[in-house]
PDB file of C-alpha atoms in Angstrom:
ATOM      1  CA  UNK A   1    -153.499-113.718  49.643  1.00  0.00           C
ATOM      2  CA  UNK A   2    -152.609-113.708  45.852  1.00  0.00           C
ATOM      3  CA  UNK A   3    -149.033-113.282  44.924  1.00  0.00           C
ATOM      4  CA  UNK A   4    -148.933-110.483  41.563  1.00  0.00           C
ATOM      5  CA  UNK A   5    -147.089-112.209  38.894  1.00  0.00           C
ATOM      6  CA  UNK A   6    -148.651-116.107  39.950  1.00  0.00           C
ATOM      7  CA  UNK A   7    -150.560-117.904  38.419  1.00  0.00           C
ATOM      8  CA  UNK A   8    -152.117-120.966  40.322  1.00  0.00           C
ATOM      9  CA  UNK A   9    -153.381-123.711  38.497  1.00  0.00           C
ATOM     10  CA  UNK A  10    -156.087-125.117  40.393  1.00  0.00           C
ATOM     11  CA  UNK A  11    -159.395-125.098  41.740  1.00  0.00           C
ATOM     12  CA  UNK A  12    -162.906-125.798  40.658  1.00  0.00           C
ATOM     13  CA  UNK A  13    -163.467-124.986  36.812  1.00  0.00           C
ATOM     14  CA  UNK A  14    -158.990-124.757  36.046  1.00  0.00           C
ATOM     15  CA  UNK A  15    -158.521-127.028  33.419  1.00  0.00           C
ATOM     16  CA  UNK A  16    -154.396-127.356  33.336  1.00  0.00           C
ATOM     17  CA  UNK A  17    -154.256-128.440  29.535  1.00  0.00           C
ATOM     18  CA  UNK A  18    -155.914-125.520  28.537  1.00  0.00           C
ATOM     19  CA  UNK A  19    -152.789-124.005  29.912  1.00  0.00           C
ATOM     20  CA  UNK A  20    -150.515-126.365  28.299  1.00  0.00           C
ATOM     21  CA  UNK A  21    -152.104-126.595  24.829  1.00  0.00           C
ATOM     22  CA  UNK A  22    -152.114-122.738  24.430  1.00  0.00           C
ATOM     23  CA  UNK A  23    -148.429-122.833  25.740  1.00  0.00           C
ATOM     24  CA  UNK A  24    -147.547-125.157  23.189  1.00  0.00           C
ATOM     25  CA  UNK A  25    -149.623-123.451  19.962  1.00  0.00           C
ATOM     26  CA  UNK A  26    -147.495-120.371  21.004  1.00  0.00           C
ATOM     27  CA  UNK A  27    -144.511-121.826  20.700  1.00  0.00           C
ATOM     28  CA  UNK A  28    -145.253-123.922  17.259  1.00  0.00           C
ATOM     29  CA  UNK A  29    -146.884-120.508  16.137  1.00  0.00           C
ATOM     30  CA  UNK A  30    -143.471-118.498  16.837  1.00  0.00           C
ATOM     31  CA  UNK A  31    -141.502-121.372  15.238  1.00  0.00           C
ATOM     32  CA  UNK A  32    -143.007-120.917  11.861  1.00  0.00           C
ATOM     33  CA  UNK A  33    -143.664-117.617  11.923  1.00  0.00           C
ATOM     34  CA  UNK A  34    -139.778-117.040  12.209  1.00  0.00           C
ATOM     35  CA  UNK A  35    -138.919-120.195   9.738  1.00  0.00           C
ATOM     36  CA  UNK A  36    -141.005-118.087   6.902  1.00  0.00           C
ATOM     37  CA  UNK A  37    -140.057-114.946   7.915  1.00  0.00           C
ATOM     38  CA  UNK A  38    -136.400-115.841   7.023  1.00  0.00           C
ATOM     39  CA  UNK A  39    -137.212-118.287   3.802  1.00  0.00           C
ATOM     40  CA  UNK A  40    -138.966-114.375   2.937  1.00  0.00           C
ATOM     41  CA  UNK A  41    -135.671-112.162   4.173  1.00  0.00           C
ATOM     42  CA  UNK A  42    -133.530-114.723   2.212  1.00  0.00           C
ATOM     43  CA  UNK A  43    -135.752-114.634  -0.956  1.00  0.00           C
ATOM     44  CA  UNK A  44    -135.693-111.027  -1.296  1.00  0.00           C
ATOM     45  CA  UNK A  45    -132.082-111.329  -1.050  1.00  0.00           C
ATOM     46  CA  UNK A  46    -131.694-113.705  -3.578  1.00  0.00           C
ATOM     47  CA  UNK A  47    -134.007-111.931  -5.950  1.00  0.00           C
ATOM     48  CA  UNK A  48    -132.105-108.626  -5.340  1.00  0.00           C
ATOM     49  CA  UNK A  49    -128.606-110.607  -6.460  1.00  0.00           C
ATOM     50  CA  UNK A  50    -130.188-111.806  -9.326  1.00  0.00           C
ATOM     51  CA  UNK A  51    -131.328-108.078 -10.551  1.00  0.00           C
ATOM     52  CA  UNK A  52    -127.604-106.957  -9.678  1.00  0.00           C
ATOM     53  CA  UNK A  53    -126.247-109.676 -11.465  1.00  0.00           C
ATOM     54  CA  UNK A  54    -128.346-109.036 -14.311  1.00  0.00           C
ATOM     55  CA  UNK A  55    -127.712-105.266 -14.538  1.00  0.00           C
ATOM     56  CA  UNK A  56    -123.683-106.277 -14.124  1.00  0.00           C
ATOM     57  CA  UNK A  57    -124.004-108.909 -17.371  1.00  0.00           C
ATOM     58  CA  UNK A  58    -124.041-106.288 -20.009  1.00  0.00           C
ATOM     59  CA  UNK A  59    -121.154-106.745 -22.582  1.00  0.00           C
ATOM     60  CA  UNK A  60    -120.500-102.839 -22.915  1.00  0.00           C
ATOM     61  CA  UNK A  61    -118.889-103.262 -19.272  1.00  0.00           C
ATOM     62  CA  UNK A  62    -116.295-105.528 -20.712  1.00  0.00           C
ATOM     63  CA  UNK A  63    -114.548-109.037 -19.423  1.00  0.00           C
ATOM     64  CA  UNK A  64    -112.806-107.900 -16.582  1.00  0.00           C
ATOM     65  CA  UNK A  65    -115.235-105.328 -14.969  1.00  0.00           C
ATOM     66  CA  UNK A  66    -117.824-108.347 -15.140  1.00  0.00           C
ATOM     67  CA  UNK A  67    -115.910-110.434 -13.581  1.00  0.00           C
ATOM     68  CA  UNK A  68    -114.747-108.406 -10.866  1.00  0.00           C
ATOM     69  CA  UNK A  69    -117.711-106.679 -10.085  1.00  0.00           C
ATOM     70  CA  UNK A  70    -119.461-110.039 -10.132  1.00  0.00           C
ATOM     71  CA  UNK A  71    -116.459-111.710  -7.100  1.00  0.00           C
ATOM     72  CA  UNK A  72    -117.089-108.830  -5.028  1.00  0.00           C
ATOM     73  CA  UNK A  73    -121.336-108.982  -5.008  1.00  0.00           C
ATOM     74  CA  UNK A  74    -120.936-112.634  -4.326  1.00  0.00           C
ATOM     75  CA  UNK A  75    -118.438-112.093  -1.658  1.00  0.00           C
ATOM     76  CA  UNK A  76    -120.695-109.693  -0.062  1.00  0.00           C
ATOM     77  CA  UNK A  77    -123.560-111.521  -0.232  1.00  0.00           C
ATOM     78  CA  UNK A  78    -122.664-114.537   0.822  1.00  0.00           C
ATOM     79  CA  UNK A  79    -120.676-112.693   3.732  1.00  0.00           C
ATOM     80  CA  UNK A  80    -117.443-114.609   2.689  1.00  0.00           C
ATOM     81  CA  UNK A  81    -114.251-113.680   3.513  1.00  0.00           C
ATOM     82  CA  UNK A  82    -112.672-113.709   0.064  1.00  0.00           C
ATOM     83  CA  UNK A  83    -114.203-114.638  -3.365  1.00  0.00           C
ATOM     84  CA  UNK A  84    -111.648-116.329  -5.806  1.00  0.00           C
ATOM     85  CA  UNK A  85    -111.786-117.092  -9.561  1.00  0.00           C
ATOM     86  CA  UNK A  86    -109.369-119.577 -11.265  1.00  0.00           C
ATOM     87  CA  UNK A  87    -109.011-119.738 -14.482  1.00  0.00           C
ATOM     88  CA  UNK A  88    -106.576-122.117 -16.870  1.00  0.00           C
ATOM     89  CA  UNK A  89    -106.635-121.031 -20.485  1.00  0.00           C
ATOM     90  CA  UNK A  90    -106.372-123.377 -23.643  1.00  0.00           C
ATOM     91  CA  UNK A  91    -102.798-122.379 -23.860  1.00  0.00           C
ATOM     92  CA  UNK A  92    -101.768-123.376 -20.827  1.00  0.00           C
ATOM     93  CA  UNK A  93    -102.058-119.684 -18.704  1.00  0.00           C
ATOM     94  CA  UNK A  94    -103.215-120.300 -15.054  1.00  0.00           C
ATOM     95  CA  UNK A  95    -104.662-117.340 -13.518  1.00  0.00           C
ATOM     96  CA  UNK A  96    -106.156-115.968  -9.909  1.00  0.00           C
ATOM     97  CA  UNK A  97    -108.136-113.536  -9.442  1.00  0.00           C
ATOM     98  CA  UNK A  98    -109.614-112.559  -5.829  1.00  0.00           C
ATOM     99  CA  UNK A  99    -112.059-109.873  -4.163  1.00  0.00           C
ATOM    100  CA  UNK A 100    -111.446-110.009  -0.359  1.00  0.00           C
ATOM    101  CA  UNK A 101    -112.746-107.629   2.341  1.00  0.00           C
ATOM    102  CA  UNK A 102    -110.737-104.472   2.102  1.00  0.00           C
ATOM    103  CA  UNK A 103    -109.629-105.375  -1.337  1.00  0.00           C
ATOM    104  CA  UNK A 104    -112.720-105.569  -3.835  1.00  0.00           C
ATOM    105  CA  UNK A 105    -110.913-104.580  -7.093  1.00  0.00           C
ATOM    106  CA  UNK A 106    -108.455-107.548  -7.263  1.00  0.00           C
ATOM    107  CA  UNK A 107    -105.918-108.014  -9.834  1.00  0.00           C
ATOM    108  CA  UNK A 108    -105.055-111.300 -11.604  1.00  0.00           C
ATOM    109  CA  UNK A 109    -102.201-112.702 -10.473  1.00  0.00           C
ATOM    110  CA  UNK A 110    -100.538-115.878 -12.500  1.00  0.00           C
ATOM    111  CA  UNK A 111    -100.444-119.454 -10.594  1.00  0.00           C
ATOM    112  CA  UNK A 112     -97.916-121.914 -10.312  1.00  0.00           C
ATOM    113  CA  UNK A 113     -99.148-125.138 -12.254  1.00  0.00           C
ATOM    114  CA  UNK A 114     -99.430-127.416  -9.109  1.00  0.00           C
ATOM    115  CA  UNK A 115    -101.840-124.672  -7.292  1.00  0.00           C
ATOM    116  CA  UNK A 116    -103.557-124.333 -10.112  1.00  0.00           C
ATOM    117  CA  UNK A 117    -104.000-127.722 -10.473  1.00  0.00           C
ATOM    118  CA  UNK A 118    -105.135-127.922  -6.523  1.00  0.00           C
ATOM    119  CA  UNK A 119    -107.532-125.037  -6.638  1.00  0.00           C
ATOM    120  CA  UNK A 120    -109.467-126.333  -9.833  1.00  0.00           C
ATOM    121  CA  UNK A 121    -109.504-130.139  -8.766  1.00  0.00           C
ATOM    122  CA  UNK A 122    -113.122-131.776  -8.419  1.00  0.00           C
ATOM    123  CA  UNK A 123    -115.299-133.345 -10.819  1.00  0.00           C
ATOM    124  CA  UNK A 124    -115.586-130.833 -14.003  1.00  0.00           C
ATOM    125  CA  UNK A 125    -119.818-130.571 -13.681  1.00  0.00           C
ATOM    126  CA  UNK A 126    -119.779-130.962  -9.482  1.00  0.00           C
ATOM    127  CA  UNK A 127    -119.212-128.282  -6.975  1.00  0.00           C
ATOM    128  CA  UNK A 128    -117.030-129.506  -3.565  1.00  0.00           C
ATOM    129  CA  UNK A 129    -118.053-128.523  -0.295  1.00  0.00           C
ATOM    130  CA  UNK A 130    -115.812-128.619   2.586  1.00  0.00           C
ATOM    131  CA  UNK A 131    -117.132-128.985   6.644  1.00  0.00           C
ATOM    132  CA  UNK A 132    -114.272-129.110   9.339  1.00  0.00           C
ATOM    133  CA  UNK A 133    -115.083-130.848  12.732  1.00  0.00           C
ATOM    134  CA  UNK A 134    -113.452-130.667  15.729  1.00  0.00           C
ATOM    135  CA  UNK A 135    -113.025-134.230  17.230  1.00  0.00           C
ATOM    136  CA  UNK A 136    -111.039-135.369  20.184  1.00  0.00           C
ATOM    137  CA  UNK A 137    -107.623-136.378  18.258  1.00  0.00           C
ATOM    138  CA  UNK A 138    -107.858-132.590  15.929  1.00  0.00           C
ATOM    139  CA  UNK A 139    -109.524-131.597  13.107  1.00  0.00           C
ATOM    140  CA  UNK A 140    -111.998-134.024  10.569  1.00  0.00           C
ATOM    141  CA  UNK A 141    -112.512-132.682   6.903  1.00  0.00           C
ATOM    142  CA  UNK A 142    -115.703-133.837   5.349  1.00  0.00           C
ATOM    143  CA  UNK A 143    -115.990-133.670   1.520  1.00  0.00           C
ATOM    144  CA  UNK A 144    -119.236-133.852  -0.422  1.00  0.00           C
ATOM    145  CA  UNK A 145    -119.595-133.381  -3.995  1.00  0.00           C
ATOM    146  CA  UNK A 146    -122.747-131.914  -5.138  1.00  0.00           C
ATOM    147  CA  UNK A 147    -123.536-133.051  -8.968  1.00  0.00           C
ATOM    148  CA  UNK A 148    -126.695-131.206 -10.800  1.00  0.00           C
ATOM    149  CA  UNK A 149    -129.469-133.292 -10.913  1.00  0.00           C
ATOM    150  CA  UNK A 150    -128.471-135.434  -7.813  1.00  0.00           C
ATOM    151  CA  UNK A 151    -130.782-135.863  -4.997  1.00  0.00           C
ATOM    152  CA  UNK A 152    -128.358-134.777  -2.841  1.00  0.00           C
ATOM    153  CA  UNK A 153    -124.764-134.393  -1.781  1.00  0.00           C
ATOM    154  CA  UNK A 154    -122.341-137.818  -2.236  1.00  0.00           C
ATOM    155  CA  UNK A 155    -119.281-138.215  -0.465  1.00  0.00           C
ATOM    156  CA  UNK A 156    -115.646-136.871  -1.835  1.00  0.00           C
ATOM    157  CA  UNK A 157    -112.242-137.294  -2.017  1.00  0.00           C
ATOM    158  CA  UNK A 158    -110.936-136.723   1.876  1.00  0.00           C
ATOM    159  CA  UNK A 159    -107.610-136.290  -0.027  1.00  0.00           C
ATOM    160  CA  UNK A 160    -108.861-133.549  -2.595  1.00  0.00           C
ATOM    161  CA  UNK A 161    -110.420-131.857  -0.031  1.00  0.00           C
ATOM    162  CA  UNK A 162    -107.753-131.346   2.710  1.00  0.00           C
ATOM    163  CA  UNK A 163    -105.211-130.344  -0.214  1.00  0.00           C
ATOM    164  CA  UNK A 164    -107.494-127.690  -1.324  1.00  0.00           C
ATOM    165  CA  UNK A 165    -108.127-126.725   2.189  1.00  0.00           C
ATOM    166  CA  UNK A 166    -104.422-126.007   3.268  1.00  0.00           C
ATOM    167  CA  UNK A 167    -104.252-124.307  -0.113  1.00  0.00           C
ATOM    168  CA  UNK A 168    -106.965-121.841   0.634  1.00  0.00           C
ATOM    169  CA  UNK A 169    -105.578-121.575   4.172  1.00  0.00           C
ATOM    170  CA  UNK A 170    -109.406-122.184   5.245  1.00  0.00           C
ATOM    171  CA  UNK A 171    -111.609-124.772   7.106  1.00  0.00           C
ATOM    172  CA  UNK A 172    -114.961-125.056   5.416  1.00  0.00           C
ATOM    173  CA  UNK A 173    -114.102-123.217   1.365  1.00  0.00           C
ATOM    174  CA  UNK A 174    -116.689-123.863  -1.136  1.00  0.00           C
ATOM    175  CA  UNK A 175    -115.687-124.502  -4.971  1.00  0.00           C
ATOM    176  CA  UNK A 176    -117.772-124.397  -7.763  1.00  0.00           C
ATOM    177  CA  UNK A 177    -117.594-124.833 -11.833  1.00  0.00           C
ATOM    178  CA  UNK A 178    -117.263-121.603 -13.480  1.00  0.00           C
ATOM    179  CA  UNK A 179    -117.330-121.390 -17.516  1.00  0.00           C
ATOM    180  CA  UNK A 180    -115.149-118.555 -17.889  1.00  0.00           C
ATOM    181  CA  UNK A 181    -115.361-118.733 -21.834  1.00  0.00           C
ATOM    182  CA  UNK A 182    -115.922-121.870 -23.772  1.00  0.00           C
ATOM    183  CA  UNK A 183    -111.926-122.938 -23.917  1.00  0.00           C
ATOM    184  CA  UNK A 184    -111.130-122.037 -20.506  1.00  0.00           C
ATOM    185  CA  UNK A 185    -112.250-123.971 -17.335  1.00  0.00           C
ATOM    186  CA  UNK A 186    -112.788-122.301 -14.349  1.00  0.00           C
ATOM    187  CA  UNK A 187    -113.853-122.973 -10.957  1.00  0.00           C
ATOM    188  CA  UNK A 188    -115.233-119.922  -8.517  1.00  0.00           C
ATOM    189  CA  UNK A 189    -114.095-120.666  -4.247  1.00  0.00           C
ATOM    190  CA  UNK A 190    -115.361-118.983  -1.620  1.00  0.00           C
ATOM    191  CA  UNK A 191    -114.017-118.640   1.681  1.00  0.00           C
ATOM    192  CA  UNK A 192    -115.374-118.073   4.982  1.00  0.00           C
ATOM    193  CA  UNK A 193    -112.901-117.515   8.301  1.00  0.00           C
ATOM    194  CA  UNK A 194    -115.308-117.857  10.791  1.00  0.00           C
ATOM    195  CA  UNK A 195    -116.053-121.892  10.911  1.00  0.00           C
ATOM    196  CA  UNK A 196    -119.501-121.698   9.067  1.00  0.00           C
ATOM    197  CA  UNK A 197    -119.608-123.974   6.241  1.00  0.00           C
ATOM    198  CA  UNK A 198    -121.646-123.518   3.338  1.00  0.00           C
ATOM    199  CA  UNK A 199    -125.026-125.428   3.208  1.00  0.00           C
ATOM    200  CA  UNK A 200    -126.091-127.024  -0.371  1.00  0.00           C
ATOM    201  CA  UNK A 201    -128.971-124.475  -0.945  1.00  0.00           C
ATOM    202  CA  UNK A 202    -126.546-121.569  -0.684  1.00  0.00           C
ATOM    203  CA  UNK A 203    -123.816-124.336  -3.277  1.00  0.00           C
ATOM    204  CA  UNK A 204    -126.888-124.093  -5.562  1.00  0.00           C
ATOM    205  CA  UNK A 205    -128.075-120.759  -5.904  1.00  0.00           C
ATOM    206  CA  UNK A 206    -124.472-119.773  -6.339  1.00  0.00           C
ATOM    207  CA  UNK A 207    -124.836-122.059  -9.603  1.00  0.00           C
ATOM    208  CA  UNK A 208    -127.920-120.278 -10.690  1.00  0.00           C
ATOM    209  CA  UNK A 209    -125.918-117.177 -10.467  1.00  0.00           C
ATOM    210  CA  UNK A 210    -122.982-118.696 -12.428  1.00  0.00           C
ATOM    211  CA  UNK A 211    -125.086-119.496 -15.457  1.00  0.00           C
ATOM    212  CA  UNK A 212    -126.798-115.878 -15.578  1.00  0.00           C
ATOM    213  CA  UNK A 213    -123.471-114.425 -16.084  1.00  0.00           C
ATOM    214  CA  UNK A 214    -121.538-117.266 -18.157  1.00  0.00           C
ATOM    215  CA  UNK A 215    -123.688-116.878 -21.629  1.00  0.00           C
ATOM    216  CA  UNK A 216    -122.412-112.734 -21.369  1.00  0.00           C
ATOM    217  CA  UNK A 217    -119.017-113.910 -20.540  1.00  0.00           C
ATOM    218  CA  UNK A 218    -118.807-116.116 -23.658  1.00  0.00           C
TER     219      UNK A 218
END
């Protein structure tokens, strides 16, 4: 009697690796069929910031409309929790100014000098990138420091790290080099709450971004 919904594997003429080998194609074939289907979803993405971007960097719009607009489509697309921009001017003004969900128009708001000093600390070309782990005696901060032109990500400060951490109030933040104008250094942080930290592809797109706008900001 045959059983609906079994399949026997045997008897004259059954090869069993046939079987196998087809099992296994499937599942190599549905692997990379979903890998590029989300390098494609995440390229049209990308491309569709970059037009945005582009369409924001027009100098009729002004300084602060840039700017603001620009924190809030980076917040969005990166799905962050808050987007924050940091700013200390030649004269010695230290400035914040943050998009958050709920909030997307933020105002600047001026910064005592030893936050300041916290939120734009890293090497001046290198972005910092922050992973929490939960071990058995609390929480582990990871640093790396991602330089242009490196081959990859090089360990950081642990100490630089966990300051700007309890600063932000956040696990995993990312914080990058922003040229706000050509006497003023900036740095751009993102924050996520859930505990997702940013990978170094997303780190460096968000510099490609950065240097579309900074040339209009100047």
């Amino acid at each position: 009697a045959r059983v609906p919904g079994l399949v026997v594997l045997d008897g004259p003429g059954v090869d069993p690796m046939r079987f196998v080998v087809r099992s296994l194609y499937l599942l190599v074939l549905g692997y990379v069929t979903a890998v590029w289907g989300g390098h494609e979803v995440r390229s049209r993405a990308r491309l569709a910031l970059l037009r945005e971007v582009t369409a924001l960097s027009n100098p009729r719009f002004g300084v602060e409309r840039t700017v603001g607009r620009l924190l809030e489509a980076l917040r969005v697309f990166y799905d962050a929790d808050s987007c924050r921009l940091v700013v200390a001017e030649e004269e010695g003004r230290r400035w914040m100014r943050t998009t958050s969900r709920g909030s997307p128009a933020g105002e600047k708001v001026e910064l005592p000098r030893e936050v300041a000093e916290t939120l734009l600390s890293g090497p001046p070309a290198a972005a910092v990138l922050l992973h929490a782990r939960r071990l058995r005696d609390g929480r582990a901060l990871r640093v790396s420091y991602l330089i242009p032109g490196a081959p990859g990500p090089s360990p950081g400060d642990p100490a630089t790290g966990a300051a700007l951490a309890d600063t932000l109030e956040a696990g995993a933040p990312v914080s990058t080099p922003f040229r706000y104008h050509a006497s003023a250094a900036g740095r751009l942080l993102l924050v996520r709450g859930r505990p997702r930290p940013f990978e170094p592809h997303e780190v460096e797109f968000l510099g490609q971004v950065i240097e579309q706008v900074a040339p209009v900001l100047d």
